[in-house]
GROMACS .gro file of C-alpha atoms in nm:
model
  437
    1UNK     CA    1  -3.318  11.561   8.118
    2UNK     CA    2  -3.643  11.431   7.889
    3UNK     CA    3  -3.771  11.815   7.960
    4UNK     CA    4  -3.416  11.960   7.779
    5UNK     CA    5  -3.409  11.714   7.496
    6UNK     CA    6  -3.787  11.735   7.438
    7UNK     CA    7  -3.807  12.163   7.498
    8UNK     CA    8  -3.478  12.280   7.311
    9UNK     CA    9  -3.376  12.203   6.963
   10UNK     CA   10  -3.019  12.185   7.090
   11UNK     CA   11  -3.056  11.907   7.314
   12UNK     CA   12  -3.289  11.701   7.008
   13UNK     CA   13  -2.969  11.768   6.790
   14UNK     CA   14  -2.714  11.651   7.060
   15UNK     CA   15  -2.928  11.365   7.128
   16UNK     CA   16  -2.953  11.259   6.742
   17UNK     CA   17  -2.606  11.375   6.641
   18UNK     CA   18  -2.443  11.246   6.949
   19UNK     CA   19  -2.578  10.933   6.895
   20UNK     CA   20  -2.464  10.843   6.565
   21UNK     CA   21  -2.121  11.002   6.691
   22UNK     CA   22  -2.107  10.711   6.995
   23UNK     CA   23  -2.251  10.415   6.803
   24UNK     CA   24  -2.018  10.468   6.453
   25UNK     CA   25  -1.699  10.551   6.738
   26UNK     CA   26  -1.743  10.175   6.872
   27UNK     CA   27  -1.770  10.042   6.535
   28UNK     CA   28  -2.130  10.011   6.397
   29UNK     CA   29  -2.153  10.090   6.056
   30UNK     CA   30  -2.280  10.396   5.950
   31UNK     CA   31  -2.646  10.302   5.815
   32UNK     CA   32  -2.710  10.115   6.112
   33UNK     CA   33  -2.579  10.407   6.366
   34UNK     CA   34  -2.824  10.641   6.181
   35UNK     CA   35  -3.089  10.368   6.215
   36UNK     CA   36  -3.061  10.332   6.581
   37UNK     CA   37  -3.040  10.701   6.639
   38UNK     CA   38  -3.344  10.760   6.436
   39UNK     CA   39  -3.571  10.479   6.680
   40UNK     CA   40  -3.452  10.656   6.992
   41UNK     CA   41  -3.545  10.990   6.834
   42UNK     CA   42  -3.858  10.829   6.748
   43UNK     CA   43  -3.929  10.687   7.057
   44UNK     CA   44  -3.834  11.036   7.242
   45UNK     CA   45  -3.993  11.304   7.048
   46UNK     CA   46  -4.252  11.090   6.832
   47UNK     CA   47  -4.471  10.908   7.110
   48UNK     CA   48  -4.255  10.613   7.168
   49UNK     CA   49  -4.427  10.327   6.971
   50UNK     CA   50  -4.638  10.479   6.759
   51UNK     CA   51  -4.407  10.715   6.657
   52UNK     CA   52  -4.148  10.408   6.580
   53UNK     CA   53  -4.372  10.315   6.386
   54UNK     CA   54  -4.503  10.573   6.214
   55UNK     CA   55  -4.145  10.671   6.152
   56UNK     CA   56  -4.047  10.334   5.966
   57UNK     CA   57  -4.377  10.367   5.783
   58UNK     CA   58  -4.205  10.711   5.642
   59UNK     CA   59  -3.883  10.536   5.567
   60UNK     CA   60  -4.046  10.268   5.374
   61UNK     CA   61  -4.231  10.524   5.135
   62UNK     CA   62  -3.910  10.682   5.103
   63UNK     CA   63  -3.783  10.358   4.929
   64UNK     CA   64  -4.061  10.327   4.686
   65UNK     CA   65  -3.977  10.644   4.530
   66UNK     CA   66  -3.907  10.609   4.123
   67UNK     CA   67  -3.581  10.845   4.169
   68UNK     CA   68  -3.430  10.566   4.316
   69UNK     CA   69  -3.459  10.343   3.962
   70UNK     CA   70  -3.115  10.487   3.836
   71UNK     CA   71  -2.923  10.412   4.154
   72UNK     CA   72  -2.928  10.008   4.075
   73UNK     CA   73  -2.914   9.990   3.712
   74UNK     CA   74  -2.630  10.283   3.649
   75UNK     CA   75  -2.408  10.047   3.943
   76UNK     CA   76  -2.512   9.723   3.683
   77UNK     CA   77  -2.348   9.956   3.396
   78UNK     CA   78  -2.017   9.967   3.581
   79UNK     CA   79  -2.009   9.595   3.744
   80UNK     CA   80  -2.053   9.453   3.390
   81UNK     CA   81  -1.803   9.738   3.215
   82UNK     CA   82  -1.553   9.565   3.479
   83UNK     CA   83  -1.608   9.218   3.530
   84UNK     CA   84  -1.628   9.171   3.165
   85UNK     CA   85  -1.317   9.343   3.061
   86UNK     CA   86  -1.483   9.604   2.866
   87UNK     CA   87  -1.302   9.870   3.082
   88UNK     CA   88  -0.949   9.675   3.031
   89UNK     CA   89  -0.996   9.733   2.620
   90UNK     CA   90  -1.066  10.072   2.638
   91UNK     CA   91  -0.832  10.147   2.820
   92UNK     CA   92  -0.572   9.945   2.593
   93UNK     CA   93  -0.710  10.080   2.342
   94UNK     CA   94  -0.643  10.480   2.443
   95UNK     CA   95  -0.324  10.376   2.542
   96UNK     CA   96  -0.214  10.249   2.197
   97UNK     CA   97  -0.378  10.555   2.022
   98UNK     CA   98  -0.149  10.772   2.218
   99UNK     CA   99   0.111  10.648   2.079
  100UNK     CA  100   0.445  10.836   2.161
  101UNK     CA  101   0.263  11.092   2.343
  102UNK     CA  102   0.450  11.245   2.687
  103UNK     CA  103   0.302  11.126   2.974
  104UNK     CA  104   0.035  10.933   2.778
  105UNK     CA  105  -0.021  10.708   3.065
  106UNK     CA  106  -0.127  10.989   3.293
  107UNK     CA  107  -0.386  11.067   3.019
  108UNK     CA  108  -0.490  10.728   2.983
  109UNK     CA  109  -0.546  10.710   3.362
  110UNK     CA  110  -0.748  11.038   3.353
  111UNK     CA  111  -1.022  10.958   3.059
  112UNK     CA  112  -1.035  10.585   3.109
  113UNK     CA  113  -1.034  10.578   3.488
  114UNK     CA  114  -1.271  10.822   3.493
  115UNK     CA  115  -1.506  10.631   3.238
  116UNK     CA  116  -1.458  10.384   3.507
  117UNK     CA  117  -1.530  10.572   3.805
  118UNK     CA  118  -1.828  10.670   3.649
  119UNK     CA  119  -2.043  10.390   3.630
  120UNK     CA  120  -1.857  10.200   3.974
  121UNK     CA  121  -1.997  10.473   4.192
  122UNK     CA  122  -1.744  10.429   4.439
  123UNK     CA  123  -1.461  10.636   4.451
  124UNK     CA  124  -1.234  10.460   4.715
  125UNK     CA  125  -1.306  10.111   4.523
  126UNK     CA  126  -1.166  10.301   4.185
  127UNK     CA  127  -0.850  10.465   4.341
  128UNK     CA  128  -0.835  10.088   4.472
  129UNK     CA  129  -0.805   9.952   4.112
  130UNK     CA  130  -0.605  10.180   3.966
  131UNK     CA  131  -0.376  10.231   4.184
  132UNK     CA  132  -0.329   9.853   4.176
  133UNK     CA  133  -0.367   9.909   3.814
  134UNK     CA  134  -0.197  10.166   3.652
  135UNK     CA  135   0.085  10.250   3.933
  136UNK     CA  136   0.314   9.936   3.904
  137UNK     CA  137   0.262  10.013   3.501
  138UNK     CA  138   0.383  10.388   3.518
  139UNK     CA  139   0.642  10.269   3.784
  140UNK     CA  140   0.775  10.041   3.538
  141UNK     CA  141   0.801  10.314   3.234
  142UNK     CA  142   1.013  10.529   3.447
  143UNK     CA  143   0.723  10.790   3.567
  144UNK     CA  144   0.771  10.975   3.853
  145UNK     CA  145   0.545  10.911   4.147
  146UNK     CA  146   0.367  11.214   4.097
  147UNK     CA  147   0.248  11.169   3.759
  148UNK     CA  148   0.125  10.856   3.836
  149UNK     CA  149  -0.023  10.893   4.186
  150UNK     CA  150  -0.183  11.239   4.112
  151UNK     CA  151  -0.394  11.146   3.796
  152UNK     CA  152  -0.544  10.844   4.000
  153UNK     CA  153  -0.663  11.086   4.266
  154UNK     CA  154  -0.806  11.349   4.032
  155UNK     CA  155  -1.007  11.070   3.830
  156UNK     CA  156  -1.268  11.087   4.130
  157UNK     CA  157  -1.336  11.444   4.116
  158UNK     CA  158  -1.430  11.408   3.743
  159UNK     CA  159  -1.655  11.088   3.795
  160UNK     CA  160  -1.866  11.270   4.022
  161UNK     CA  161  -2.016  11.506   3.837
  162UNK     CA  162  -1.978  11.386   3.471
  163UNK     CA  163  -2.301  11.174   3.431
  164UNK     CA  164  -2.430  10.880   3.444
  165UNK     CA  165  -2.307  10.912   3.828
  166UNK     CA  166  -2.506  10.702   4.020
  167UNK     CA  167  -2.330  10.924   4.370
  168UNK     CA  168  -2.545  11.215   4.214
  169UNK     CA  169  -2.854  11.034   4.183
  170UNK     CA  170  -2.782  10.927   4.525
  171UNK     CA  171  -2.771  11.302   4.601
  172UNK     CA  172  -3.060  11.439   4.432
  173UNK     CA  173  -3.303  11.177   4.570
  174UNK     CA  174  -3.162  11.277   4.931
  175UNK     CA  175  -3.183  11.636   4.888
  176UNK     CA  176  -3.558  11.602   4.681
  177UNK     CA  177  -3.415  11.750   4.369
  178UNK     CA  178  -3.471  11.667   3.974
  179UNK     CA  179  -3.197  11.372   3.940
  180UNK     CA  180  -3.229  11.400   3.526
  181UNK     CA  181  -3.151  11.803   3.606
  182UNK     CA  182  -2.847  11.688   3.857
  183UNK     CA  183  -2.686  11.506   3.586
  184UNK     CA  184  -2.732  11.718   3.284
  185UNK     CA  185  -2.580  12.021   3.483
  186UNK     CA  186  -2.243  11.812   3.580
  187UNK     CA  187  -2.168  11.765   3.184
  188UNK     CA  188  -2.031  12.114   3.106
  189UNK     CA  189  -1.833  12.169   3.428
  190UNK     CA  190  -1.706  11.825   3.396
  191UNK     CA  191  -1.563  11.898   3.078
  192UNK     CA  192  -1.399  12.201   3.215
  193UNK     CA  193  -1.231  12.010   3.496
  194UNK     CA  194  -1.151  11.758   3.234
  195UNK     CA  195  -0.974  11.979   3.081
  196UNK     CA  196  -0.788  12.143   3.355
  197UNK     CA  197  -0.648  11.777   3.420
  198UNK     CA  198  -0.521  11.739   3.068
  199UNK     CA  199  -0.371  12.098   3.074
  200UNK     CA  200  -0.232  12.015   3.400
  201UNK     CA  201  -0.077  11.690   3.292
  202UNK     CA  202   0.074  11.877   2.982
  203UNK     CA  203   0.268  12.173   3.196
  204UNK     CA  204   0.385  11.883   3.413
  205UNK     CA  205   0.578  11.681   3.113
  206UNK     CA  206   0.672  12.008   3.011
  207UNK     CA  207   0.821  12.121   3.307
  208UNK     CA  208   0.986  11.808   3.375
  209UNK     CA  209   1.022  11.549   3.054
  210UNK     CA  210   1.169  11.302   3.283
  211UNK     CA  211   0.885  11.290   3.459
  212UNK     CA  212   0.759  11.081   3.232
  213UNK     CA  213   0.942  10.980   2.995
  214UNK     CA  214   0.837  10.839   2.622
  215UNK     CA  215   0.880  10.503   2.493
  216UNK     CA  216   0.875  10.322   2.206
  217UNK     CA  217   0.599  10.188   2.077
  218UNK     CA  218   0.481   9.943   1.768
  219UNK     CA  219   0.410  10.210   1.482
  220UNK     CA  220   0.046  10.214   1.356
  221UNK     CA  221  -0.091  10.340   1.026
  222UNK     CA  222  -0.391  10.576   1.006
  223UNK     CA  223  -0.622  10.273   0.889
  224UNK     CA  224  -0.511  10.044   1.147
  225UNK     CA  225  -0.578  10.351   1.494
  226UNK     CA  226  -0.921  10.425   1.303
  227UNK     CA  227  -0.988  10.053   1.351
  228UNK     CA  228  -0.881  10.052   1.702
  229UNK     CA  229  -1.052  10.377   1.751
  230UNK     CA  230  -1.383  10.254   1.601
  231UNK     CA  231  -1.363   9.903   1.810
  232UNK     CA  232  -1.242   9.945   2.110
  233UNK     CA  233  -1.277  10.344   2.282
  234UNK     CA  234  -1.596  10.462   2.051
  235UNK     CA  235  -1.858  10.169   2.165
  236UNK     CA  236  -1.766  10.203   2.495
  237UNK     CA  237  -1.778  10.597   2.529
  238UNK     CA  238  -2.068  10.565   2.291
  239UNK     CA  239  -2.293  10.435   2.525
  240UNK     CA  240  -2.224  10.688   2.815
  241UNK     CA  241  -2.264  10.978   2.528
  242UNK     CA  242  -2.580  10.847   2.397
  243UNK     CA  243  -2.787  10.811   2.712
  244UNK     CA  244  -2.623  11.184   2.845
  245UNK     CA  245  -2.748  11.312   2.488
  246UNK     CA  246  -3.081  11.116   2.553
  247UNK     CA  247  -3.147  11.279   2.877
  248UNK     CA  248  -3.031  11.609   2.714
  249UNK     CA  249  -3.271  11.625   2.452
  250UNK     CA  250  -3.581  11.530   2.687
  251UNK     CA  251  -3.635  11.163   2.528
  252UNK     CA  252  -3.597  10.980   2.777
  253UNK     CA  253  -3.595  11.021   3.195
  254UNK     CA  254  -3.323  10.908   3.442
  255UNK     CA  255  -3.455  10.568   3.488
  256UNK     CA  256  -3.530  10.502   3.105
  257UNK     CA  257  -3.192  10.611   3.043
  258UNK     CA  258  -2.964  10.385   3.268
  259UNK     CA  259  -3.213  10.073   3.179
  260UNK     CA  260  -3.088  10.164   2.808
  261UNK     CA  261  -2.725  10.187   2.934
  262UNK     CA  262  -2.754   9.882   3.109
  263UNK     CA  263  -2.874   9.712   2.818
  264UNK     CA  264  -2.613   9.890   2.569
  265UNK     CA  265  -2.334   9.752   2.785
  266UNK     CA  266  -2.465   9.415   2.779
  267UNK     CA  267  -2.515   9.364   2.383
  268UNK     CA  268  -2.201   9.531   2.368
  269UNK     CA  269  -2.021   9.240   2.613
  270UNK     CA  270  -2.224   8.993   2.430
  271UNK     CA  271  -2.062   9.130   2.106
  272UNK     CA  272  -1.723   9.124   2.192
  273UNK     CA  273  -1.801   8.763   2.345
  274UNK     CA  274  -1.689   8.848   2.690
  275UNK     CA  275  -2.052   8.792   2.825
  276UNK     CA  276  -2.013   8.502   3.038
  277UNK     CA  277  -2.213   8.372   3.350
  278UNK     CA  278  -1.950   8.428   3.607
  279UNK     CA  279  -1.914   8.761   3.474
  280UNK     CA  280  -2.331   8.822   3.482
  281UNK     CA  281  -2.279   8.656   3.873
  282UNK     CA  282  -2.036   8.885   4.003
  283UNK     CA  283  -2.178   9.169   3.848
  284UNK     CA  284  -2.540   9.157   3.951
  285UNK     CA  285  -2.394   9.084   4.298
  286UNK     CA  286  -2.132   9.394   4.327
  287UNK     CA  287  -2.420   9.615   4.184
  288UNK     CA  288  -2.652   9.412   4.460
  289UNK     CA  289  -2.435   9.533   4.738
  290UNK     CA  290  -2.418   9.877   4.692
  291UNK     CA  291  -2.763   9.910   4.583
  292UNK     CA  292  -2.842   9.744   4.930
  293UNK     CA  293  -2.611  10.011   5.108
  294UNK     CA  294  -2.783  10.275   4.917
  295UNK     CA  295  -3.111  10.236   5.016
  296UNK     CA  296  -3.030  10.167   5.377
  297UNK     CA  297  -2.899  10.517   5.309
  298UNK     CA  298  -3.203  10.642   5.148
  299UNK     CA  299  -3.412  10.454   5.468
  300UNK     CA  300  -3.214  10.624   5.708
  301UNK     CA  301  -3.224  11.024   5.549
  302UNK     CA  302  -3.539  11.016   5.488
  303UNK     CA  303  -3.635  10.951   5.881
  304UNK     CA  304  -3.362  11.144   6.018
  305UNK     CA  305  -3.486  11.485   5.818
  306UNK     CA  306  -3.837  11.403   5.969
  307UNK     CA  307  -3.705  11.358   6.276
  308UNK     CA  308  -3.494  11.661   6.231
  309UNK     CA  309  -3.821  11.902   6.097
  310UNK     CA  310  -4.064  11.728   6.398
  311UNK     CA  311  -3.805  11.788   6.640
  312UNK     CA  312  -3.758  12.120   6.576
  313UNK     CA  313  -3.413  12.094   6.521
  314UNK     CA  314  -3.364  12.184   6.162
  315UNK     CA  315  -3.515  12.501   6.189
  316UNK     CA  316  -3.360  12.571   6.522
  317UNK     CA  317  -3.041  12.477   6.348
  318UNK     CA  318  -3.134  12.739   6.008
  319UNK     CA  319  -3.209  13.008   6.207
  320UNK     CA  320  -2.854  12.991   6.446
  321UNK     CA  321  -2.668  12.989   6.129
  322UNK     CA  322  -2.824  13.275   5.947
  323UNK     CA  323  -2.851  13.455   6.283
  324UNK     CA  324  -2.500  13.533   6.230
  325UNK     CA  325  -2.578  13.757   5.953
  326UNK     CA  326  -2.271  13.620   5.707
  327UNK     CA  327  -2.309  13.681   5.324
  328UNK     CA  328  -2.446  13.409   5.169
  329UNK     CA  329  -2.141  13.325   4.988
  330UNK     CA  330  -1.952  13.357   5.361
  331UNK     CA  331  -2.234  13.074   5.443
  332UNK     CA  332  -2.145  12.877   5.143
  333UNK     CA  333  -1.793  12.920   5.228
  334UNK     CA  334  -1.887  12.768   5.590
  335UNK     CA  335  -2.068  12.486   5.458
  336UNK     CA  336  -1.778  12.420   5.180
  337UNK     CA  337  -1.516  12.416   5.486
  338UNK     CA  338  -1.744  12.159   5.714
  339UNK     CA  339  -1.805  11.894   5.382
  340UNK     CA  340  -1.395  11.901   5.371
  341UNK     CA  341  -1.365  11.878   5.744
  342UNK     CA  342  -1.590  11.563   5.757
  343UNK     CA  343  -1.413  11.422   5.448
  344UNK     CA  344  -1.100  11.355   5.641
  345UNK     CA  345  -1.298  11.110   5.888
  346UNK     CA  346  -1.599  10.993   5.705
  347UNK     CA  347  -1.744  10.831   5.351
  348UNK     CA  348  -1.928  11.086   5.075
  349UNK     CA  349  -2.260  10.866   5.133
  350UNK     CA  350  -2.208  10.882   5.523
  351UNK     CA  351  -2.142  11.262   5.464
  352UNK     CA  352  -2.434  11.329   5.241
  353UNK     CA  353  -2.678  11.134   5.549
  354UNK     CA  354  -2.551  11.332   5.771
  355UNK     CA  355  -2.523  11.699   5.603
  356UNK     CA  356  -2.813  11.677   5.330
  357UNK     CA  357  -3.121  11.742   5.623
  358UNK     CA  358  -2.945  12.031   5.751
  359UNK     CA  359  -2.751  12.190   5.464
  360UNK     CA  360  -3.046  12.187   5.176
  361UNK     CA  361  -3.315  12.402   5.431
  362UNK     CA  362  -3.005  12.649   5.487
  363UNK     CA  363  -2.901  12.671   5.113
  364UNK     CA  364  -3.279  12.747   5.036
  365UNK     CA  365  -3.298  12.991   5.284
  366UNK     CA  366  -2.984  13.171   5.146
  367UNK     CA  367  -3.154  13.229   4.798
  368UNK     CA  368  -2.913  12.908   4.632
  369UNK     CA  369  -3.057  12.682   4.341
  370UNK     CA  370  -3.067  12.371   4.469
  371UNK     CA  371  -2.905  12.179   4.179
  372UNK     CA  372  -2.665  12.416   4.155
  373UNK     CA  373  -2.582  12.339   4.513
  374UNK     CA  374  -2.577  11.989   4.469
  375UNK     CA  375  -2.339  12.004   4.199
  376UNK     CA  376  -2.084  12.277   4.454
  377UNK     CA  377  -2.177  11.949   4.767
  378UNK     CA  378  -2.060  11.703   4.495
  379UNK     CA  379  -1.736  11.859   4.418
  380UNK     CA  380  -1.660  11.943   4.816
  381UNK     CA  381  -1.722  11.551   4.927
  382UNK     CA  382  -1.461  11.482   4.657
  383UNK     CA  383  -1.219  11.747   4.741
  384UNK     CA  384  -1.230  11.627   5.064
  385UNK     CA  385  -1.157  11.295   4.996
  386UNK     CA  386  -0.779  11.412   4.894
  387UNK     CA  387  -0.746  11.668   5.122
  388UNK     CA  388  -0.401  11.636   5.338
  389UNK     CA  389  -0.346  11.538   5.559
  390UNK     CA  390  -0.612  11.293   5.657
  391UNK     CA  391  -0.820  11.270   5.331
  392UNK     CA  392  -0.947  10.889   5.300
  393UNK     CA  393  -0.848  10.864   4.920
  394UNK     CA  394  -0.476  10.917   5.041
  395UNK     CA  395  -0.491  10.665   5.294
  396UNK     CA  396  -0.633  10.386   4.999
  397UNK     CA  397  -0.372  10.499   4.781
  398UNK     CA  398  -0.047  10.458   5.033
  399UNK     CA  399  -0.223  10.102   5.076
  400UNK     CA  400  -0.200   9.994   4.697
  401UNK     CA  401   0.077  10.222   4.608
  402UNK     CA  402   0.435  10.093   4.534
  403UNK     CA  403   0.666  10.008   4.870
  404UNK     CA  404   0.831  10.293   4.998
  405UNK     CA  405   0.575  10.545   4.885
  406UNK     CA  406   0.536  10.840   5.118
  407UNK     CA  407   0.240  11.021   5.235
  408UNK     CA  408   0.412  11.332   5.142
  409UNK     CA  409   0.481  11.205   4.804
  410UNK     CA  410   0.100  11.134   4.757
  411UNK     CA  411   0.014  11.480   4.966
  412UNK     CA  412   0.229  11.662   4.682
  413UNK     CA  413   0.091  11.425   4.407
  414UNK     CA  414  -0.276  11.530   4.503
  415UNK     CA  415  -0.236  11.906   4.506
  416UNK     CA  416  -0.247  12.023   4.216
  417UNK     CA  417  -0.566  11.798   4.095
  418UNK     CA  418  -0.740  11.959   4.435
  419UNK     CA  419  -0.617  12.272   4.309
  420UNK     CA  420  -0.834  12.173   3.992
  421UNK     CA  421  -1.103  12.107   4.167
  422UNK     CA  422  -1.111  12.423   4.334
  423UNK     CA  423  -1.108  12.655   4.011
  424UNK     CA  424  -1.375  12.474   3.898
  425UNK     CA  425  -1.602  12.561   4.240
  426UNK     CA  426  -1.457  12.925   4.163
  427UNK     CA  427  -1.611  12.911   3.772
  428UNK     CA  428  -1.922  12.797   3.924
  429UNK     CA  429  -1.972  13.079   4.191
  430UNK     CA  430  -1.869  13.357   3.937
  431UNK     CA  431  -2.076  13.140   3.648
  432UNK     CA  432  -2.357  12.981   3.775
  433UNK     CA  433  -2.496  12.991   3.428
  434UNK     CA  434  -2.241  12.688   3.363
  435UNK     CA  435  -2.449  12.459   3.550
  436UNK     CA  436  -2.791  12.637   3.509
  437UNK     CA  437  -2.875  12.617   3.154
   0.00000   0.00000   0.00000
């Protein structure tokens, strides 16, 4: 049996995969399954002790990387931007600027939810909150439950790759890739998906009025939505713009950048005297516990694609795959279909553990730029996410969603924000250039 595991790069990958597989099936979470699995691959193909410990002497360096600066402070942008009720006036404040606009809600729900989204890092927790949110508010206007279901769901695809996205810093330290290069090449493609939700919000009102329908609102003069304008939406989107533009132009690096957000969104609650020390309390600790999480992450990646490489079961693994002789786009195509696959059962950061060792060698070997890449992985862990019929985000939504909501409302809700989604992976096979500048 030891002579299989040991001999074959099959039997190290059944051993290591098939581990994790048992130990998150009875309940463990994930960053402790991939922990255990990585000491019994240790102990098996490393030396036993030594090779324990010379694995969690690898996982430790892994932490002390600088990449992983962003991760903390970015989370500390969103936490505050919440707990404050920063997010609650801009999102008030787009609202009233939309005045009479059809389906302005819908909108609302798309630019500040993903503004949102954004900085929380967490797109189950944000589908949580709006759905909680925004729903019973659209419900009340008279919308129909797709144009209030559907916009929620679509908010997630956008906040993944429209920096600062701490899930993409997350990425690009996994996969050893330039994080400042990660986020800069999300901002044009985010803006086209952007605005494929708007357009797809407008045919829907058009289509169907009722849908969701206009109401009246208190008139404001030109002077008076400047002022709103000006207070509430432009210092809020202003700090996400500045440190994007920052990055952009070369002043500043990924960690320099979310320290300055961090500290923009501060003086900004402090100006708007909503700075208070519960607020500071709950916010360093929300930002605390996914940092945590994150790192245990990072821990476990970083021994599992050693384990992987000294196993010989990464480049076992690489050469199967390509032995096939499929087009590299075919092999994209593969990869694409397995990220949605997993999507229906597991989280993005339990995904990205699990695929980033194994799917980075492979896209390397098939002649891909590995920030493009990251930015095609990005979009396919948040397709997946809303992919009928077992996509996780559907399963949060049913559980805040009005009673008597059906799956196949919010199946029918989702599709054509997937169907978004999946134009946008299109543009960037035929376009590369849109990421790549």
């Amino acid at each position: 049996m030891i002579d299989w595991l040991t001999g074959d790069w099959t039997g190290a990958l059944a051993l290591l995969i098939g581990t994790i597989v048992v130990l998150m099936g009875v309940g463990m979470p994930v960053a402790l399954a991939f922990l255990a699995a990585n000491v019994l691959g240790a102990w098996v193909f490393m030396g036993g002790e030594r090779g324990v410990t010379a694995m969690l002497n690898n996982g430790v360096g892994a932490l002390t990387t600088f990449a992983l600066v962003p991760i903390p402070l970015f989370l500390l942008m969103g936490e505050i931007f919440f707990h404050t009720g920063l997010g609650n006036r801009m999102f008030n404040g787009i609202d009233r600027l939309l005045g009479r606009v059809p389906g302005r809600l819908s909108y609302v729900t798309v630019l500040g939810g993903t503004g949102f989204s954004t900085l929380s890092g967490s797109s189950m927790g944000s589908t949580a909150l709006l759905g909680s949110l925004m729903v019973p508010e659209m419900e009340a206007r008279g919308y129909k439950r797709h144009m209030s279901i559907g916009p929620i769901l679509g908010t997630g695809g956008l906040a993944i790759i429209i920096p600062p996205s701490a899930l993409a810093v997350l990425l690009a330290t996994l996969a050893r890739i330039d994080v400042g290069a990660l986020l800069i090449a999300g901002v044009v493609p985010g803006l086209i998906l952007a605005g494929l939700y708007v357009a797809t919000i407008w045919i829907q009102t058009k289509r169907d009025p009722h849908a969701a329908p206009a109401y009246d609102v208190d008139p404001m003069g030109w002077g008076a939505r400047l002022g709103l304008l000006v207070r509430d939406v432009v210092p809020m989107v202003g700090v996400m713009v500045v440190i994007v533009a920052l990055m952009i132009a070369g002043v500043v690096t990924p960690s320099e950048a979310a320290a300055f957000g961090a500290l923009g969104v501060l003086i900004l609650a402090a100006a708007f005297r909503c700075l208070t020390w519960e607020a500071c309390k709950r916010s360093v600790a929300g930002a605390l516990r996914v940092t945590l999480m994150a790192y245990l992450i990072v821990f476990g990646s970083a021994t599992f694609s050693q384990l992987l490489a000294f196993s010989g079961a990464s480049r076992g693994l690489i050469d199967w795959a390509t032995g096939f002789d499929l087009a590299p786009l075919a092999m994209l195509g593969v990869m694409f279909a397995v990220l949605l696959l997993l999507g229906m059962f597991m989280e993005q950061i339990s995904i990205m553990l699990l695929t980033v060792p194994i799917f980075f060698p492979l896209a390397a070997t098939l002649g891909f730029d590995p920030v493009w890449f990251a930015l095609i992985m990005l979009l396919a862990l948040e397709i997946s996410f809303t992919t009928p019929p077992f996509g996780l985000l559907l399963f949060v939504m049913k559980g805040v969603a009005p009673p008597g909501t059906t799956m196949r409302e919010i199946y029918l809700a989702a599709m054509p924000f997937i169907g978004c989604s999946l134009v946008l992976v299109g543009l960037l096979v035929a376009f590369p250039w849109l990421a790549l500048r």
